[in-house]
Coordinates of C-alpha atoms in Angstrom, one line a residue:
Chain N
M22 CA -21.0 -34.1 25.0
Q23 CA -19.7 -34.5 21.6
L24 CA -16.0 -33.3 21.1
E25 CA -14.7 -31.8 18.0
L26 CA -11.1 -32.5 16.9
Y27 CA -9.7 -29.0 18.1
Q28 CA -11.4 -29.7 21.7
I29 CA -9.0 -32.8 21.8
I30 CA -6.0 -31.5 20.1
V31 CA -5.9 -28.1 22.1
P32 CA -6.0 -29.5 25.6
L33 CA -3.4 -32.2 24.6
V34 CA -1.1 -29.3 23.4
S35 CA -1.9 -27.2 26.7
I36 CA -1.1 -30.2 28.9
V37 CA 2.4 -30.4 27.1
F38 CA 2.8 -26.8 27.7
I39 CA 1.7 -27.2 31.5
G40 CA 4.2 -30.2 32.0
S41 CA 7.1 -27.9 30.2
L42 CA 6.4 -25.2 32.6
L43 CA 6.5 -27.4 35.7
Q44 CA 9.5 -29.0 34.5
R45 CA 11.1 -25.4 34.2
F46 CA 10.1 -24.6 37.7
W47 CA 11.3 -27.8 39.2
A48 CA 14.7 -27.3 37.5
G49 CA 15.0 -23.9 38.9
K50 CA 14.9 -22.0 35.5
S51 CA 11.7 -20.2 36.5
G52 CA 10.1 -18.6 39.4
W53 CA 6.8 -19.8 40.8
Q54 CA 5.0 -16.6 39.7
E55 CA 6.1 -17.3 36.1
A56 CA 5.1 -21.0 36.4
M57 CA 1.5 -20.1 38.1
V58 CA 0.7 -17.5 35.5
G59 CA 1.7 -19.7 32.8
V60 CA -0.3 -22.7 34.2
L61 CA -3.4 -20.5 34.8
F62 CA -3.0 -19.3 31.1
W63 CA -3.0 -22.9 29.7
V64 CA -5.9 -24.0 32.2
G65 CA -7.8 -21.1 30.7
V66 CA -7.0 -22.2 27.1
I67 CA -8.3 -25.9 28.0
F68 CA -11.4 -24.3 29.5
F69 CA -12.3 -22.4 26.5
A70 CA -11.7 -25.2 24.3
F71 CA -14.1 -27.3 25.9
F72 CA -16.8 -24.4 26.4
P73 CA -16.3 -22.2 23.3
D74 CA -19.6 -20.4 23.5
F75 CA -19.1 -19.6 27.0
I76 CA -16.6 -16.5 26.6
S77 CA -19.0 -14.7 23.8
Q78 CA -22.1 -15.4 25.9
T79 CA -20.6 -13.9 29.0
I80 CA -19.0 -11.0 27.3
A81 CA -22.5 -10.3 25.5
E82 CA -24.3 -10.5 29.0
V83 CA -21.8 -8.4 30.9
F84 CA -21.5 -5.5 28.5
G85 CA -25.0 -5.7 27.2
I86 CA -24.2 -6.3 23.7
K87 CA -26.6 -8.9 22.3
S88 CA -25.7 -8.8 18.6
N89 CA -22.4 -8.3 16.7
I90 CA -20.5 -9.7 19.4
N91 CA -18.2 -11.7 17.1
A92 CA -17.4 -8.4 15.1
V93 CA -16.4 -6.6 18.5
I94 CA -14.2 -9.7 19.6
F95 CA -12.5 -9.7 16.3
F96 CA -11.9 -5.9 16.3
C97 CA -10.5 -5.9 19.6
L98 CA -8.2 -8.9 18.7
G99 CA -7.0 -7.2 15.7
L100 CA -6.2 -4.1 17.9
I101 CA -4.3 -6.1 20.5
F102 CA -2.3 -7.9 17.8
F103 CA -1.4 -4.6 16.1
F104 CA -0.2 -2.9 19.3
Q105 CA 1.5 -6.3 20.3
Y106 CA 3.4 -6.2 17.1
K107 CA 4.4 -2.5 17.7
L108 CA 5.7 -3.5 21.3
F109 CA 7.5 -6.7 19.9
L110 CA 9.3 -4.5 17.2
L111 CA 10.4 -1.9 19.6
F112 CA 11.6 -4.7 22.3
K113 CA 13.7 -6.3 19.4
Q114 CA 15.2 -3.0 18.4
Q115 CA 16.0 -2.3 22.1
Q116 CA 17.5 -5.8 22.4
S117 CA 19.7 -5.6 19.5
A118 CA 20.9 -2.0 20.5
L119 CA 21.7 -3.5 24.1
T120 CA 23.8 -6.3 22.5
T121 CA 25.7 -4.1 20.1
L122 CA 26.5 -1.6 23.2
T123 CA 27.5 -4.6 25.3
R124 CA 29.7 -6.2 22.7
K125 CA 31.4 -2.7 22.1
L126 CA 32.1 -2.2 25.8
A127 CA 33.5 -5.6 26.2
L128 CA 35.9 -5.3 23.2
D129 CA 37.0 -1.7 24.2
D130 CA 37.5 -2.9 27.8
D131 CA 39.7 -5.7 26.4
E132 CA 41.6 -3.1 24.5
K133 CA 42.2 -1.0 27.5
R134 CA 43.4 -4.0 29.6
R135 CA 46.1 -4.7 27.0
E136 CA 47.2 -1.2 26.8
Q137 CA 47.8 -1.2 30.6
Chain E
M16 CA 48.1 -28.9 8.1
I17 CA 46.4 -26.2 10.2
D18 CA 48.8 -25.0 12.9
P19 CA 47.0 -25.1 16.4
K20 CA 48.7 -21.8 17.1
D21 CA 46.6 -20.3 14.4
I22 CA 43.3 -21.4 16.0
L23 CA 41.6 -19.4 18.6
V24 CA 39.3 -21.5 20.7
V25 CA 36.2 -19.3 21.8
I26 CA 34.1 -20.3 24.7
P27 CA 30.9 -18.3 25.3
A28 CA 30.3 -18.9 29.0
Y29 CA 27.4 -17.8 31.4
N30 CA 27.7 -18.8 35.1
E31 CA 30.1 -21.9 34.4
G32 CA 32.5 -21.0 37.2
T33 CA 32.5 -24.7 38.4
V34 CA 33.7 -26.3 35.1
I35 CA 35.3 -23.4 32.9
A36 CA 38.7 -23.8 34.4
E37 CA 38.7 -27.5 33.7
V38 CA 37.5 -26.9 30.1
V39 CA 40.2 -24.4 29.4
R40 CA 42.9 -26.6 30.8
R41 CA 41.8 -29.6 28.6
V42 CA 41.7 -27.4 25.5
R43 CA 45.3 -25.9 26.3
D44 CA 46.5 -29.3 27.2
E45 CA 45.5 -30.6 23.8
G46 CA 48.1 -28.2 22.2
Y47 CA 45.8 -25.1 21.5
P48 CA 47.3 -22.3 23.4
H49 CA 45.0 -19.5 22.4
V50 CA 41.7 -19.8 24.4
L51 CA 39.2 -16.8 24.4
V52 CA 36.2 -17.1 27.2
I53 CA 33.5 -14.8 26.4
N54 CA 32.1 -14.1 30.0
D55 CA 28.4 -13.4 29.2
G56 CA 27.4 -11.3 32.2
S57 CA 28.2 -14.2 34.7
T58 CA 27.6 -13.4 38.2
D59 CA 29.8 -16.4 39.7
Q60 CA 33.6 -16.7 39.5
T61 CA 33.5 -17.7 35.7
R62 CA 35.9 -14.6 34.7
E63 CA 38.6 -15.5 37.5
Q64 CA 38.4 -19.0 36.9
A65 CA 39.0 -18.9 33.3
E66 CA 41.8 -16.4 33.8
Q67 CA 43.6 -18.4 36.2
A68 CA 43.3 -21.4 33.8
G69 CA 45.3 -19.3 31.2
A70 CA 42.4 -17.9 29.0
I71 CA 42.0 -14.5 27.6
V72 CA 38.6 -13.4 28.9
V73 CA 36.2 -10.7 27.4
S74 CA 33.3 -9.9 29.5
H75 CA 29.7 -8.7 28.7
L76 CA 28.6 -6.4 31.3
V77 CA 25.2 -8.0 31.2
N78 CA 24.0 -11.4 30.0
R79 CA 23.1 -11.5 26.2
G80 CA 22.9 -14.9 25.1
A81 CA 25.0 -17.7 23.6
G82 CA 24.5 -16.0 20.0
A83 CA 25.9 -12.7 21.1
G84 CA 28.8 -14.3 22.8
A85 CA 29.6 -16.3 19.6
Q86 CA 29.4 -13.1 17.7
T87 CA 31.6 -11.3 20.1
G88 CA 34.2 -14.1 19.7
I89 CA 33.8 -13.6 15.9
A90 CA 34.2 -9.7 16.4
Y91 CA 37.3 -10.3 18.5
A92 CA 38.7 -12.6 15.7
R93 CA 38.1 -10.1 13.1
K94 CA 39.9 -7.3 15.2
H95 CA 43.0 -9.5 16.0
Q96 CA 43.2 -10.9 12.5
I97 CA 42.8 -14.6 13.7
A98 CA 43.1 -17.1 10.8
Y99 CA 40.7 -19.6 12.4
I100 CA 38.3 -19.9 15.5
V101 CA 36.9 -23.1 17.0
Q102 CA 33.8 -22.5 19.2
I103 CA 33.1 -25.1 21.7
D104 CA 30.5 -25.2 24.6
A105 CA 31.6 -24.1 28.2
D106 CA 29.8 -27.0 30.0
G107 CA 32.5 -29.5 29.3
Q108 CA 30.3 -31.6 27.0
H109 CA 32.8 -31.4 24.1
Y110 CA 35.9 -33.2 23.8
P111 CA 38.9 -31.0 22.8
E112 CA 40.7 -33.8 21.0
D113 CA 38.1 -33.7 18.3
I114 CA 39.1 -30.1 17.3
R115 CA 41.9 -32.1 15.1
D116 CA 39.2 -33.7 13.1
L117 CA 37.3 -30.5 12.5
S118 CA 40.8 -28.8 11.3
Q119 CA 41.7 -31.7 9.2
L120 CA 38.2 -31.7 7.4
M121 CA 38.5 -28.0 6.9
E122 CA 41.6 -28.5 5.1
S123 CA 40.7 -31.4 3.1
E124 CA 37.5 -30.1 2.0
E125 CA 38.4 -26.5 1.8
A126 CA 35.4 -25.9 3.9
D127 CA 34.7 -22.5 5.4
I128 CA 32.6 -23.7 8.3
V129 CA 33.0 -27.3 9.8
I130 CA 30.1 -28.4 12.1
G131 CA 30.8 -31.1 14.5
S132 CA 28.0 -33.5 14.3
R133 CA 26.7 -35.6 17.3
F134 CA 24.4 -37.6 15.0
M135 CA 27.1 -38.6 12.6
N136 CA 28.9 -40.6 15.4
P137 CA 27.8 -44.1 15.2
N138 CA 28.7 -44.7 18.9
K139 CA 26.4 -41.7 19.9
D140 CA 25.0 -41.9 23.5
I141 CA 22.3 -38.9 23.5
P142 CA 19.3 -38.7 25.8
V143 CA 16.1 -39.1 24.2
I144 CA 14.8 -35.8 25.0
R145 CA 17.8 -34.1 23.2
V146 CA 17.5 -36.4 20.2
V147 CA 13.6 -35.4 19.8
Y148 CA 14.5 -31.8 20.2
N149 CA 17.5 -31.8 17.9
K150 CA 15.7 -33.9 15.2
L151 CA 12.9 -31.2 15.4
S152 CA 15.2 -28.3 15.2
N153 CA 17.0 -30.0 12.2
V154 CA 13.7 -30.2 10.3
F155 CA 13.1 -26.5 11.0
T156 CA 16.5 -25.2 10.1
N157 CA 16.9 -27.5 7.0
W158 CA 13.8 -26.3 5.6
F159 CA 15.5 -23.1 4.9
C160 CA 18.8 -24.6 3.7
T161 CA 19.8 -26.3 0.3
R162 CA 21.2 -29.4 1.8
W163 CA 20.5 -31.4 4.8
Y164 CA 22.6 -30.9 7.9
S165 CA 22.6 -33.6 10.8
D166 CA 23.2 -31.5 13.6
T167 CA 22.2 -27.8 13.2
Q168 CA 22.3 -27.1 16.9
S169 CA 25.7 -28.3 17.6
G170 CA 27.7 -25.7 19.3
F171 CA 31.1 -27.2 18.2
R172 CA 32.1 -25.7 15.2
M173 CA 35.1 -24.2 13.2
L174 CA 35.2 -21.2 11.0
N175 CA 38.1 -20.1 8.7
R176 CA 39.1 -16.4 7.9
T177 CA 36.6 -16.1 5.1
A178 CA 33.7 -17.2 7.4
I179 CA 35.0 -14.9 10.2
E180 CA 34.8 -11.9 7.8
T181 CA 31.4 -12.8 6.5
I182 CA 29.5 -13.9 9.2
D183 CA 27.2 -11.5 11.3
L184 CA 25.1 -13.1 13.7
H185 CA 21.8 -11.1 14.8
I186 CA 20.1 -13.7 17.0
D187 CA 21.5 -13.5 20.6
G188 CA 20.1 -16.8 22.0
F189 CA 20.7 -20.5 21.0
G190 CA 19.2 -19.7 17.6
Y191 CA 22.6 -18.5 16.4
C192 CA 23.4 -22.0 15.4
S193 CA 20.7 -22.4 12.8
E194 CA 21.3 -18.5 11.9
M195 CA 25.0 -19.3 11.2
I196 CA 24.2 -22.2 8.7
I197 CA 21.4 -20.4 7.1
L198 CA 23.5 -17.3 6.7
G199 CA 26.5 -19.2 5.5
E200 CA 24.8 -20.9 2.9
K201 CA 23.1 -17.6 1.5
Q202 CA 26.6 -15.9 1.3
G203 CA 28.0 -19.0 -0.6
L204 CA 30.2 -20.3 2.2
K205 CA 31.1 -24.1 2.1
I206 CA 29.8 -26.0 5.0
A207 CA 30.9 -29.4 6.0
E208 CA 30.2 -31.8 9.0
V209 CA 32.5 -34.2 10.8
P210 CA 31.5 -36.7 13.6
I211 CA 32.1 -35.7 17.2
R212 CA 31.8 -37.4 20.6
V213 CA 29.8 -35.7 23.3
A214 CA 29.7 -36.3 27.2
Y215 CA 26.3 -35.7 28.6
T216 CA 26.3 -35.3 32.4
A217 CA 23.8 -34.0 34.9
Y218 CA 25.5 -30.6 34.7
S219 CA 25.4 -30.3 30.9
M220 CA 21.7 -31.5 30.8
S221 CA 20.7 -28.7 33.2
K222 CA 22.4 -26.2 30.8
G223 CA 20.6 -27.1 27.5
Q224 CA 17.5 -25.9 25.8
D225 CA 13.9 -27.1 26.7
L226 CA 10.8 -26.9 24.9
Y227 CA 10.1 -23.1 25.7
M228 CA 13.6 -22.0 24.7
G229 CA 13.2 -24.2 21.5
I230 CA 9.9 -22.5 20.6
N231 CA 11.6 -19.0 21.4
T232 CA 14.6 -20.1 19.2
A233 CA 12.3 -20.9 16.3
M234 CA 10.6 -17.5 16.7
N235 CA 13.7 -15.8 16.7
I236 CA 14.9 -17.5 13.5
L237 CA 11.8 -16.7 11.8
W238 CA 11.9 -13.0 13.0
K239 CA 15.4 -12.9 11.9
L240 CA 14.6 -14.2 8.4
V241 CA 11.9 -11.5 8.1
S242 CA 13.8 -8.4 9.7
H243 CA 17.4 -9.3 8.3
P244 CA 16.8 -11.5 5.1
K245 CA 20.7 -11.1 4.0

């Protein structure tokens, strides 16, 4: 099996991330569920790096789409990224509002304690 | 000479109940009577320990991150017309004795922000993993700056009144260190660096950033530059 450059780089990067995930787990910074999901994800990335044709062939066979499979995949990826961006934007706005509220409550509470 | 009584030492803290009292005492013993602990939603005895050690404590109801804590300190200083603030870490890795060096440089250089740099200290004894992480962070942060800063991730820094009035941090997490420098430069503040010492312990090492937090920090900085460019 002849390896392309990305088939070396992607697994190496994935291994670094797996190591980091395990380190976080051992240091008590993450739970076993988070660590397991993360490790499975990066193992999956390694798998697809080694067998890039496997995913498209499997999807084509499972859904019976024999042609234009790449177009379908890219369209779906585009949709996923779009909705991911919308979610991320909403998440950031909520985070910012929560911080502003937390800060105001903290400073107001300090003011009340001074007045007492 | 900046009067230590004009300086408010701000310590953002999250679950630092085992060390916060000692940190507050060391700062006060060094001649800085005004200490503000931002208790960032701690679930341990951080608030009680800090108050018993003589600090003013402002508490976030929920944990919002080091950057949110730092900005609450700035907001407090604005509200109470504080002339200078010094931010130090709550894990005890910084030496309060070094506040004098930051203060002297701020005055002599007429700087608005002084950063305590671990890497300018010739006797630095920093764990390799921290050196690698901080060097990468320096490259990333300095990419957006007009000059090179040797320790962009240092939590030990001093701000004067101009900086207190000018700086508005939007990043809640550790990315605030980079954000403050990038923002300060954009708004024309003078930023200087001075060598500091750091004591790395098993406790302080367990509190710092790791690879995932570093990537998250980088993403937050990029997002901040896109969403709040000024």
